[in-house]
Coordinates of N, CA, C and O in Angstrom, one line a residue:
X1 N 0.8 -1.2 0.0 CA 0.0 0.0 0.0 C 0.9 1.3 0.0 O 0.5 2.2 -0.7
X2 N 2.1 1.3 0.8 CA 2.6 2.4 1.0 C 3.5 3.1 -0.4 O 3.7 4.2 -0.8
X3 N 3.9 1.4 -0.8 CA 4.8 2.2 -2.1 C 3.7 2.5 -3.3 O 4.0 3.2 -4.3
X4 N 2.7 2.2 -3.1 CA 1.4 2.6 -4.4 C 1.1 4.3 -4.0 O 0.7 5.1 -4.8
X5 N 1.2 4.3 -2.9 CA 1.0 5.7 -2.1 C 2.4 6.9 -2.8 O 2.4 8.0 -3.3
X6 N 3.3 6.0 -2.4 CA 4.4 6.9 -3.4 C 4.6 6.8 -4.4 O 4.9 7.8 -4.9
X7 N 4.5 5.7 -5.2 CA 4.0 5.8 -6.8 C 3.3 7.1 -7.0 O 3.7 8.2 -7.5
X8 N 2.2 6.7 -6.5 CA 1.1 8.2 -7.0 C 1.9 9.3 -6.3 O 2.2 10.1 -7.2
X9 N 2.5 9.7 -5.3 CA 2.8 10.8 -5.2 C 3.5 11.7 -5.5 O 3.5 13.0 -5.4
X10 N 4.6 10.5 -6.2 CA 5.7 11.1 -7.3 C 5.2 11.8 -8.4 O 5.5 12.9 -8.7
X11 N 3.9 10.7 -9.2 CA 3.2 11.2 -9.9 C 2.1 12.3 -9.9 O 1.6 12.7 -10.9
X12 N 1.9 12.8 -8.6 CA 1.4 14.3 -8.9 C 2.3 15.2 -8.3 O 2.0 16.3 -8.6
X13 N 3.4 15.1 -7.7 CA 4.1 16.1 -7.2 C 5.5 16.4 -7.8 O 6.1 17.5 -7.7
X14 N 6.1 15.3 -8.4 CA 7.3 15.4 -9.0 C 8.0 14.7 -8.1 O 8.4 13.7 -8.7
X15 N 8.4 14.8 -6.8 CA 9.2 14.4 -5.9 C 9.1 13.1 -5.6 O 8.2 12.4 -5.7
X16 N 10.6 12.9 -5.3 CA 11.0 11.0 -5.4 C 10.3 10.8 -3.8 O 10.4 11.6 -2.9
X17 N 9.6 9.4 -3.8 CA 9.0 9.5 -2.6 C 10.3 8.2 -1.7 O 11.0 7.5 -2.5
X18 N 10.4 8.0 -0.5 CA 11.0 7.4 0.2 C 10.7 6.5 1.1 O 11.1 7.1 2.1
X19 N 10.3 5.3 1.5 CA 9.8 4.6 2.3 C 10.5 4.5 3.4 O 11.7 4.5 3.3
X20 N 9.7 4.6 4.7 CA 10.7 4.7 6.1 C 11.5 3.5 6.2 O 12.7 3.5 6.4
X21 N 10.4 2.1 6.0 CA 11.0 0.7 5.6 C 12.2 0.6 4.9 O 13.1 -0.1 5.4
X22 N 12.3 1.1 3.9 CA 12.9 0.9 3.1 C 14.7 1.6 2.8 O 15.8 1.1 2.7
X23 N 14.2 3.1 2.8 CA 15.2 3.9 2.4 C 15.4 5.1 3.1 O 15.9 6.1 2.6
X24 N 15.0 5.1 4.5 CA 14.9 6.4 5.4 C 15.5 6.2 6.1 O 15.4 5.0 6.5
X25 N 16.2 6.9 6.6 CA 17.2 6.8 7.7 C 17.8 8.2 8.2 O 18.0 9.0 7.3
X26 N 18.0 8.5 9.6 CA 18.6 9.9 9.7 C 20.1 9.3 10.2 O 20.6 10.0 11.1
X27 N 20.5 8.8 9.9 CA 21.8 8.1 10.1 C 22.3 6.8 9.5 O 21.4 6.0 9.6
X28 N 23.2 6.4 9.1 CA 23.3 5.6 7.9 C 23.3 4.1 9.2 O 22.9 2.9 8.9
X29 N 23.8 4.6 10.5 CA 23.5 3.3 11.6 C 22.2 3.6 12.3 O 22.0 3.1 13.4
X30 N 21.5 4.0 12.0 CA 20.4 4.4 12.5 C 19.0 3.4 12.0 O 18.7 3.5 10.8
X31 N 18.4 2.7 12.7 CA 17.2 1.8 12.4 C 15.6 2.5 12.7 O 15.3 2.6 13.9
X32 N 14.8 2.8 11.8 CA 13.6 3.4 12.1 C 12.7 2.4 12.3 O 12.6 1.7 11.3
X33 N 11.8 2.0 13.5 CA 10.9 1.3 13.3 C 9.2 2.0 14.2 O 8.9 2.7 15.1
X34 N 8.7 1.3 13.2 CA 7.0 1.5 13.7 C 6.6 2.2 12.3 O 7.3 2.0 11.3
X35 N 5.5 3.1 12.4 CA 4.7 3.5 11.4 C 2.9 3.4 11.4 O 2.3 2.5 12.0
X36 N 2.4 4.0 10.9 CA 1.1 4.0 11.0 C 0.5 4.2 9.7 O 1.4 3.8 8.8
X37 N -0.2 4.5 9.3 CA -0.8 4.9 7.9 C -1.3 6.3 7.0 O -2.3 6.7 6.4
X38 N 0.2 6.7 7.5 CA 0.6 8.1 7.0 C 2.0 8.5 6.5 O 2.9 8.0 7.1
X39 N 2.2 9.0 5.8 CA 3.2 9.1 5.0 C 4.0 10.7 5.2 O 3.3 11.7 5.0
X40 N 5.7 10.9 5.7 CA 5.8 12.0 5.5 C 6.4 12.4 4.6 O 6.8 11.5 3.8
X41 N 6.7 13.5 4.3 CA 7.7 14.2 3.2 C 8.2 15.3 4.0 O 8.1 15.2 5.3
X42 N 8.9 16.6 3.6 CA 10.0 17.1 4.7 C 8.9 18.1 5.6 O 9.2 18.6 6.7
X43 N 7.5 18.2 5.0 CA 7.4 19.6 5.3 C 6.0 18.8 6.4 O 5.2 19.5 6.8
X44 N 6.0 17.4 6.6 CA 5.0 17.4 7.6 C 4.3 15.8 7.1 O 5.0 15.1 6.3
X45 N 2.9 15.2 7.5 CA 2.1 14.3 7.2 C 1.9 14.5 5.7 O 1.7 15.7 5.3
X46 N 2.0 13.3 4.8 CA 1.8 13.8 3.5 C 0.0 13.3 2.8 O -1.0 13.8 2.3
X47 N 0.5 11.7 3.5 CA -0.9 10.8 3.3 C -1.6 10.6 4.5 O -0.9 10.7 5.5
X48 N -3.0 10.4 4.6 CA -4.0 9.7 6.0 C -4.9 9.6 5.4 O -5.6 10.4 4.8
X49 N -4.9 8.0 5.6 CA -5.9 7.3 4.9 C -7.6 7.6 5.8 O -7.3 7.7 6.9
X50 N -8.7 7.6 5.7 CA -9.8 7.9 5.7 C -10.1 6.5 6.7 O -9.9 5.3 6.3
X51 N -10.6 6.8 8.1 CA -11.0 5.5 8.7 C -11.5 4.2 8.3 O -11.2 3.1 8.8
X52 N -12.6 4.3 6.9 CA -12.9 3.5 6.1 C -12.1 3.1 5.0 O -12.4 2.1 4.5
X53 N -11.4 3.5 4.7 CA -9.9 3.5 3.7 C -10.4 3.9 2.4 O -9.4 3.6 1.6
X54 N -11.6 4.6 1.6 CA -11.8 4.9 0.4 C -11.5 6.0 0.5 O -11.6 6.5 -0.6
X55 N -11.2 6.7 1.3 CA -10.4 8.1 1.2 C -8.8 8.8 2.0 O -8.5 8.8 3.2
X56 N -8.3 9.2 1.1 CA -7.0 9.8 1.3 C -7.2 11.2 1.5 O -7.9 11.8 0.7
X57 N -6.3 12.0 2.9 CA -6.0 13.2 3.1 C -4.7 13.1 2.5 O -3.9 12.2 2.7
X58 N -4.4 14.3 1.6 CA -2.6 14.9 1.3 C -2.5 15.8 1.5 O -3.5 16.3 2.1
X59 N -1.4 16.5 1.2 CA -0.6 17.7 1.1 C -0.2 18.0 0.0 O 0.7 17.4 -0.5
X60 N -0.9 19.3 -0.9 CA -0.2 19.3 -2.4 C 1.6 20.1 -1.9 O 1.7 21.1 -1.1
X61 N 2.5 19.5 -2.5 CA 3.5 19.8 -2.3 C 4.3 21.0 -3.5 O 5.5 21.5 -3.5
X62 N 3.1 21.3 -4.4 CA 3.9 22.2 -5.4 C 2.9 23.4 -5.4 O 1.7 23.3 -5.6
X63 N 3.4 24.4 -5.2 CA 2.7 25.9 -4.6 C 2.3 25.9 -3.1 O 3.0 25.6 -2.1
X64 N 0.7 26.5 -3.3 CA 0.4 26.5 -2.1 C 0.4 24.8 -1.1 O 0.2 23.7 -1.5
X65 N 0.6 25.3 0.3 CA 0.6 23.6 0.8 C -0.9 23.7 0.9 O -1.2 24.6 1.6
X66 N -1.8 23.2 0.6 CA -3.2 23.2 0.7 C -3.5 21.2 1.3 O -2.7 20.2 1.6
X67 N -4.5 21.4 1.3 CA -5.1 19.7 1.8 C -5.8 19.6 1.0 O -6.5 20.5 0.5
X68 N -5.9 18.1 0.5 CA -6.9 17.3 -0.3 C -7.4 16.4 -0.3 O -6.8 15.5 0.3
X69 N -8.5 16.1 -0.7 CA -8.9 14.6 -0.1 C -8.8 13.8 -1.9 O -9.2 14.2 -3.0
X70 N -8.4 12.8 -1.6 CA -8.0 11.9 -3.2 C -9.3 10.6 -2.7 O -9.1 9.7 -1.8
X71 N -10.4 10.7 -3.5 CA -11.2 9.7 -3.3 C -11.1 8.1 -4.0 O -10.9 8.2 -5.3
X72 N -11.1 7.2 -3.6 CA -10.0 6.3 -4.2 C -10.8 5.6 -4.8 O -10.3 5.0 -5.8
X73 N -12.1 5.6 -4.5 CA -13.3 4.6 -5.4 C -13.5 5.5 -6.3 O -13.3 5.0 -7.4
X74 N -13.9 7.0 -6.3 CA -14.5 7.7 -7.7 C -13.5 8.0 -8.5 O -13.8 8.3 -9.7
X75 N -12.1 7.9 -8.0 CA -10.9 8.9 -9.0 C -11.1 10.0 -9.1 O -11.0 10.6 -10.2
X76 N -11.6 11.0 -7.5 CA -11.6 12.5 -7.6 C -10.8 13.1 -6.8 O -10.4 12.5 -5.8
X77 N -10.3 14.3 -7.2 CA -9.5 14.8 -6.3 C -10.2 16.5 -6.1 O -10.3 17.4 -6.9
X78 N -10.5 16.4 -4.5 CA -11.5 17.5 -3.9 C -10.2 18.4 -3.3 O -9.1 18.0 -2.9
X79 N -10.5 19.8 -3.4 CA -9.7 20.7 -2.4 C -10.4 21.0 -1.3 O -11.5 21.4 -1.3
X80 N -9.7 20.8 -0.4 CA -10.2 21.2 1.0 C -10.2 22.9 1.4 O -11.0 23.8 1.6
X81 N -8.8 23.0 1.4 CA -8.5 24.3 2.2 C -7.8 25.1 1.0 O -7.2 24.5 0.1
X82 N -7.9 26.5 1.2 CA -8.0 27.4 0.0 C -7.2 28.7 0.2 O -7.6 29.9 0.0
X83 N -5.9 28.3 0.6 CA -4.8 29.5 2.1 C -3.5 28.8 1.5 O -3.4 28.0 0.6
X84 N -2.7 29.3 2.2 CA -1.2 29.1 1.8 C -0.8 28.2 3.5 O -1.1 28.7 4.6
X85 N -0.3 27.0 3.1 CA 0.6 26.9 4.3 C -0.3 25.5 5.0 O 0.4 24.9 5.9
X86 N -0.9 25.3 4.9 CA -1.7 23.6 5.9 C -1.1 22.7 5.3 O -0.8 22.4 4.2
X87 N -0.8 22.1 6.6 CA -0.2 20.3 6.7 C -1.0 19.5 8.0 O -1.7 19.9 8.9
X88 N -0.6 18.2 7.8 CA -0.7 17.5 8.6 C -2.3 16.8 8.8 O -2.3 16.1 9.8
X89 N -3.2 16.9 8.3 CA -4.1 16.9 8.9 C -4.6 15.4 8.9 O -4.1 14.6 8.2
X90 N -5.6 15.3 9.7 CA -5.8 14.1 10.5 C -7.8 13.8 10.4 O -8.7 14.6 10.6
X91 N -7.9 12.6 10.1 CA -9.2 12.7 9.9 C -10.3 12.2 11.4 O -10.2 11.3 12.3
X92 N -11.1 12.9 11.3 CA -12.4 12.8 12.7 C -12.5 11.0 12.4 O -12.3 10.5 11.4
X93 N -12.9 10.3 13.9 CA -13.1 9.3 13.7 C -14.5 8.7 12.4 O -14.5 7.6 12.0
X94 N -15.3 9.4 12.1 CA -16.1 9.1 11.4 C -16.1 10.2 9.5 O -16.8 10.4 8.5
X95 N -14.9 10.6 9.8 CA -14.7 11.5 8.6 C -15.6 12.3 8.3 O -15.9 12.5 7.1
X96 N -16.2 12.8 9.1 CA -17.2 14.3 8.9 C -16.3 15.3 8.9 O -16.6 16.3 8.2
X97 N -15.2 15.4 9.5 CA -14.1 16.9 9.7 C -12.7 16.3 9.7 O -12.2 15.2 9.7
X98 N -12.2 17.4 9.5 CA -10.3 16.9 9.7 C -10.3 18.0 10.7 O -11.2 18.8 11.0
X99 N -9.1 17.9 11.1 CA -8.4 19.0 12.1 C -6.9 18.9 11.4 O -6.5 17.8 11.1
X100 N -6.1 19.9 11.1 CA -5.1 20.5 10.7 C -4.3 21.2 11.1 O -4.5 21.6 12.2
X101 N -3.1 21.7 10.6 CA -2.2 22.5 11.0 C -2.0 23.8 9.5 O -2.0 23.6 8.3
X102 N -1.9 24.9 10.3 CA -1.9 25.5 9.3 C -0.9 26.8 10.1 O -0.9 27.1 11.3
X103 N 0.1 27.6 8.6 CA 1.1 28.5 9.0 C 2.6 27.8 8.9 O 2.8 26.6 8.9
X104 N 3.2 28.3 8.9 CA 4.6 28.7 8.7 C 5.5 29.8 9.0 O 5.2 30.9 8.4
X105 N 6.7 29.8 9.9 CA 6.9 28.8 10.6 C 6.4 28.0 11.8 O 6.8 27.0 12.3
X106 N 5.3 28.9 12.2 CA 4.8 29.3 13.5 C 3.2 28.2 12.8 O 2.5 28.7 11.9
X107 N 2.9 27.0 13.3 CA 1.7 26.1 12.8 C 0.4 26.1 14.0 O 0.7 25.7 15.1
X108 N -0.8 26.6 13.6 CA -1.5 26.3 14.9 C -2.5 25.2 14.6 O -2.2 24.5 13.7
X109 N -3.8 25.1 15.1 CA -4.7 23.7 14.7 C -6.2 24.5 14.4 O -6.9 25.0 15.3
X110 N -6.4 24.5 13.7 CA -7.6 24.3 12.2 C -8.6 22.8 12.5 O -8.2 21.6 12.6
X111 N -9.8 23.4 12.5 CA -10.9 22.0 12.2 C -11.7 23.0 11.0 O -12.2 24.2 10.9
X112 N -11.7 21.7 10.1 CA -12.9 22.1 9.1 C -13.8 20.5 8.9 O -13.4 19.4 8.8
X113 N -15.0 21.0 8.9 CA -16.3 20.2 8.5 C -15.7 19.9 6.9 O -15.2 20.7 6.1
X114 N -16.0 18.5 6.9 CA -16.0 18.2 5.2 C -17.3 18.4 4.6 O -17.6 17.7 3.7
X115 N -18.2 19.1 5.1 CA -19.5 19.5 4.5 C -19.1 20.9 3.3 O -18.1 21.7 3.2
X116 N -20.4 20.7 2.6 CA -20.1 22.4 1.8 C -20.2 23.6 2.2 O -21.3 23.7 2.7
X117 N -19.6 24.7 2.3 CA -20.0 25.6 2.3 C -18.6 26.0 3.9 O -18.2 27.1 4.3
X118 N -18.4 24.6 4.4 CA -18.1 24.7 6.0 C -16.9 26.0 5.8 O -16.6 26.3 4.7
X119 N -16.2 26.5 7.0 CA -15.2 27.2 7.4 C -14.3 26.7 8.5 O -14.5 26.0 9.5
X120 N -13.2 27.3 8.1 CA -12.4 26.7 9.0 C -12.3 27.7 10.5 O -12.1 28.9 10.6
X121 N -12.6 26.8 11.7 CA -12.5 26.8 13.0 C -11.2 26.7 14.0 O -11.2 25.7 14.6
X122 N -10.3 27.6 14.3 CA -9.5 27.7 15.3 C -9.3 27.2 16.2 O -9.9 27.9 17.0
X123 N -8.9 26.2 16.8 CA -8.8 25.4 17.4 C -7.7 25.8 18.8 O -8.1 25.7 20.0
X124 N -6.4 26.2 18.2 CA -5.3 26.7 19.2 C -4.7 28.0 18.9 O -4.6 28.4 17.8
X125 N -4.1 28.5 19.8 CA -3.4 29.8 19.4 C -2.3 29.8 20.6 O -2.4 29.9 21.8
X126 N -1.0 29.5 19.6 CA 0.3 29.5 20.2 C 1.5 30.1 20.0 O 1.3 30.6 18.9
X127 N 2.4 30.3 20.2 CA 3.5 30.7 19.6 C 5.0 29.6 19.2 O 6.1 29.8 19.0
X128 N 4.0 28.4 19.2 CA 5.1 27.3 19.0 C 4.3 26.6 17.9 O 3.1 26.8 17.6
X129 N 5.1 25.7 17.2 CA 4.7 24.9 16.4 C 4.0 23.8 17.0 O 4.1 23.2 18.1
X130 N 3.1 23.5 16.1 CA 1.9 22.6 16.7 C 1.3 21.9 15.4 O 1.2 22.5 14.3
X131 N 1.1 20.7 15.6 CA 0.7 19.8 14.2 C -0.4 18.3 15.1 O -0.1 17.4 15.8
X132 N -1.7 18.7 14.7 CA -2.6 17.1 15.2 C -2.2 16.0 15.0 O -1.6 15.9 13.9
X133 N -2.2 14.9 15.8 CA -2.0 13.5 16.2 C -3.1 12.7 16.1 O -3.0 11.7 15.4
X134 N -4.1 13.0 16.6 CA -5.2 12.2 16.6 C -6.4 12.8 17.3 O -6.2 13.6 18.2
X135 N -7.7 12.1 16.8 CA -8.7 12.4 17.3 C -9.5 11.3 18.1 O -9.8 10.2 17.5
X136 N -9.8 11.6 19.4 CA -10.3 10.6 20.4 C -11.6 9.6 19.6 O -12.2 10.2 18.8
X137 N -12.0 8.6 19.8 CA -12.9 7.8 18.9 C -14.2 8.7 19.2 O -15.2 8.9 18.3
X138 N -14.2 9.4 20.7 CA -15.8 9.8 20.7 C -15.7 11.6 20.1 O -16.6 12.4 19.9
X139 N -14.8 11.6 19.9 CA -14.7 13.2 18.9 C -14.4 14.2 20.0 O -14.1 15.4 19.7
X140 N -14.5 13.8 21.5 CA -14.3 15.2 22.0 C -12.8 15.8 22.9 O -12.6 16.7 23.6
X141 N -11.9 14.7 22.3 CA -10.4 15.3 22.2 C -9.6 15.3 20.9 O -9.9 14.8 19.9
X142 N -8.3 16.3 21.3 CA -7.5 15.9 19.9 C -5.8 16.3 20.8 O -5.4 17.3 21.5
X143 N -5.1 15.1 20.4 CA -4.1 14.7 20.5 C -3.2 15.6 19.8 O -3.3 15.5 18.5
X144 N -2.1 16.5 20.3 CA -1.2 16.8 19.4 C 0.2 16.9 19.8 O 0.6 16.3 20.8
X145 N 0.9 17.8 19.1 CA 2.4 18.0 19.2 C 2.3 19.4 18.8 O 1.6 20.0 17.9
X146 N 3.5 19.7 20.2 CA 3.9 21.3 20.2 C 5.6 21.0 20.8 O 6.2 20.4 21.6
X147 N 5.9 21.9 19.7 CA 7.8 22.2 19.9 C 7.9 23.0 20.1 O 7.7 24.0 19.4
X148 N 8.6 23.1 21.7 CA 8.6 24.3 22.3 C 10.0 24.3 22.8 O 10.6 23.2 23.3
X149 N 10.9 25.8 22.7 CA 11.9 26.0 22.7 C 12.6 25.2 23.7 O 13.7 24.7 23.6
X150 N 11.9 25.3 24.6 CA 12.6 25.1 26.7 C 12.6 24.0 27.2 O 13.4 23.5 28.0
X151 N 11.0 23.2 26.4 CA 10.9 21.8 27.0 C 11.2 20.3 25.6 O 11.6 19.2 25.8
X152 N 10.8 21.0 24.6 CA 11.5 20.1 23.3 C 10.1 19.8 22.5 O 9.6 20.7 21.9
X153 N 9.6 18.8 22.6 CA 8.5 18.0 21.9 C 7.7 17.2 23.2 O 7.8 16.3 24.0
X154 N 6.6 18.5 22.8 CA 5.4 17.6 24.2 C 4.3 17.0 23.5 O 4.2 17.0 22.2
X155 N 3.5 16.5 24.3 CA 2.1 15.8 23.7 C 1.0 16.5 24.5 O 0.9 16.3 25.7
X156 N 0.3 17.1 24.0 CA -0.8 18.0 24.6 C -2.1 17.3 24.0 O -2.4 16.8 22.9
X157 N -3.1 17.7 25.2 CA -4.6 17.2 25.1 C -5.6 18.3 24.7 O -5.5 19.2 25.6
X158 N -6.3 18.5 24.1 CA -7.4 19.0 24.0 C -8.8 19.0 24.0 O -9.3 18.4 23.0
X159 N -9.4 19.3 24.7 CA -11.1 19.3 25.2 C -11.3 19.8 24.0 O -10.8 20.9 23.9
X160 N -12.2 19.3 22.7 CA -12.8 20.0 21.6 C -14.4 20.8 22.3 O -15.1 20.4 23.2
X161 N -14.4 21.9 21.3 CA -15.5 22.3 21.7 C -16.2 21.4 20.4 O -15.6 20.6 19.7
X162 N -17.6 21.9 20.5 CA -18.5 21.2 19.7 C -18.2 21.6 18.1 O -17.7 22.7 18.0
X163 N -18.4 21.0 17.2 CA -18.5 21.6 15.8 C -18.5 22.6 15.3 O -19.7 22.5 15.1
X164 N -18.3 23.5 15.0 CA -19.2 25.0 14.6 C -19.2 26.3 15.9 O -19.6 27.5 15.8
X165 N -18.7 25.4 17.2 CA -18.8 26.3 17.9 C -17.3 27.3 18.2 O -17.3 28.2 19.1
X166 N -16.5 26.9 17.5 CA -15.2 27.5 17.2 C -15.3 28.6 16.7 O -16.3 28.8 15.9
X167 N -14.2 29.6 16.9 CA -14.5 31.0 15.7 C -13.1 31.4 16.3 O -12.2 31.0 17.1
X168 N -13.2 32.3 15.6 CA -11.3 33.2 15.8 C -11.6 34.1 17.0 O -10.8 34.1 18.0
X169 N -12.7 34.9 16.9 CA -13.1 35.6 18.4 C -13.6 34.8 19.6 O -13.7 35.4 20.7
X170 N -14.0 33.5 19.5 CA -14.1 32.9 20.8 C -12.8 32.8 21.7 O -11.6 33.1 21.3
X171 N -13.2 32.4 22.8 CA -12.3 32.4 23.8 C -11.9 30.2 23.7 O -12.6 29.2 24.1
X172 N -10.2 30.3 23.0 CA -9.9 29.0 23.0 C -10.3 28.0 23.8 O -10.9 28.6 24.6
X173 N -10.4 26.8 24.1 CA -10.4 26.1 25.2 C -9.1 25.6 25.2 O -8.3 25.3 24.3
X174 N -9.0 25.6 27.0 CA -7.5 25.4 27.3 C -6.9 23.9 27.0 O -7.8 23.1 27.1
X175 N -5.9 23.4 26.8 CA -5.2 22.5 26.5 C -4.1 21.7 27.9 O -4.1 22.0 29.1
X176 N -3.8 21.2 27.5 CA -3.2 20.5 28.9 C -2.2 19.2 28.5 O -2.2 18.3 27.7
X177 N -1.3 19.8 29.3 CA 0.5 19.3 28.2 C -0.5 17.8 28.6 O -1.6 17.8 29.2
X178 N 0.3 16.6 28.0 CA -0.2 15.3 28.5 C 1.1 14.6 28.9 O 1.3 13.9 29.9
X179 N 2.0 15.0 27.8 CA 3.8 14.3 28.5 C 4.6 15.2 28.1 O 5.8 15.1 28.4

C-alpha cells in the first residue's frame, strides 16, 4: 500500500518518494521502526488514509501547501482548504471533519467540517509549532504535538468544543500538556 501511495505521489508532485522501511534513515547506523498509515515528506504528514480506507488526506506539495482529499473509489480529487501553508491533517473518527495544521513557521490547529459551504474553525493559538496527532474515537479530544523551545517535543490534550462552535473571536479552550 505504501509504495502505491508513493508511486502516486511522485506522480502528482514530481518528488521522489522514500519509504521509512525501506530507504529512510537519519543516520546511515540508525534503524527506524514503527509507522502507521501516514506518510511523510520534509514539510509534515503527507498521506491519511480515511478510517474507512476509500479516502485519502494529502498535502499538495507544489505551490500552495493546501489539503486534499483523493477519493479512491470515484478517481476525484476534492480541495479542501483554499490558504497558503496547511499540513498534517488528521481525519475525525467518522470522517465528517479533519483537524489540521496551518502557518509557517509558526503552525497552529484548524478544524474544518468536510461538508459544503463549511469554514475553518480555530482550534489553538500559540507561539510554537503545533501539528494534530489524533482524534479521540468519541470526537471530543484531539491529540497533538507542540515544539517548544525550553521543553522540546510535548504531547498536549485537547477538550474540543463542539463543531461549529469554534471561531477566531471565541475564547480558545485550554489545553493540557499530557507528556
Amino acid at each position: 500500500l505504501y509504495n502505491l501511495f508513493g508511486k502516486k505521489s511522485t506522480e502528482l508532485t514530481g518528488y521522489p518518494n522514500i519509504s521509512i522501511f525501506h530507504d529512510f534513515k537519519y543516520h546511515p547506523k540508525q534503524i527506524i521502526t514503527g509507522g502507521f498509515d501516514w506518510i511523510y515528506e520534509h514539510m509534515g504528514q503527507f498521506f491519511w488514509t480515511s478510517p474507512d480506507g476509500t479516502r485519502v488526506l494529502r498535502n499538495n506539495t507544489v505551490g500552495n501547501r493546501d489539503i486534499w482529499i483523493e477519493d479512491l473509489t470515484r478517481g476525484v480529487s476534492t480541495r479542501v482548504t483554499n490558504s497558503a501553508e496547511n499540513f498534517g491533517a488528521v481525519w475525525s473518527p467518522v470522517a465528517q471533519w479533519i483537524a489540521f495544521a496551518r502557518g509557517a513557521p509558526i503552525r497552529n490547529i484548524f478544524r474544518r467540517s468536510l461538508s459544503a459551504g463549511a469554514i475553518d474553525e480555530r482550534l489553538t493559538s500559540s507561539k510554537n509549532w503545533q501539528e494534530p496527532d489524533a482524534i479521540s474515537p468519541d470526537q471530543t479530544k484531539l491529540v497533538y504535538t507542540e515544539i517548544d523551545p525550553v521543553s522540546s517535543v510535548d504531547i498536549w490534550v485537547l477538550d474540543l468544543p463542539r463543531p461549529g462552535s469554534a471561531s477566531a473571536s471565541a475564547v480558545l479552550p485550554p489545553a493540557r500538556p499530557f507528556l
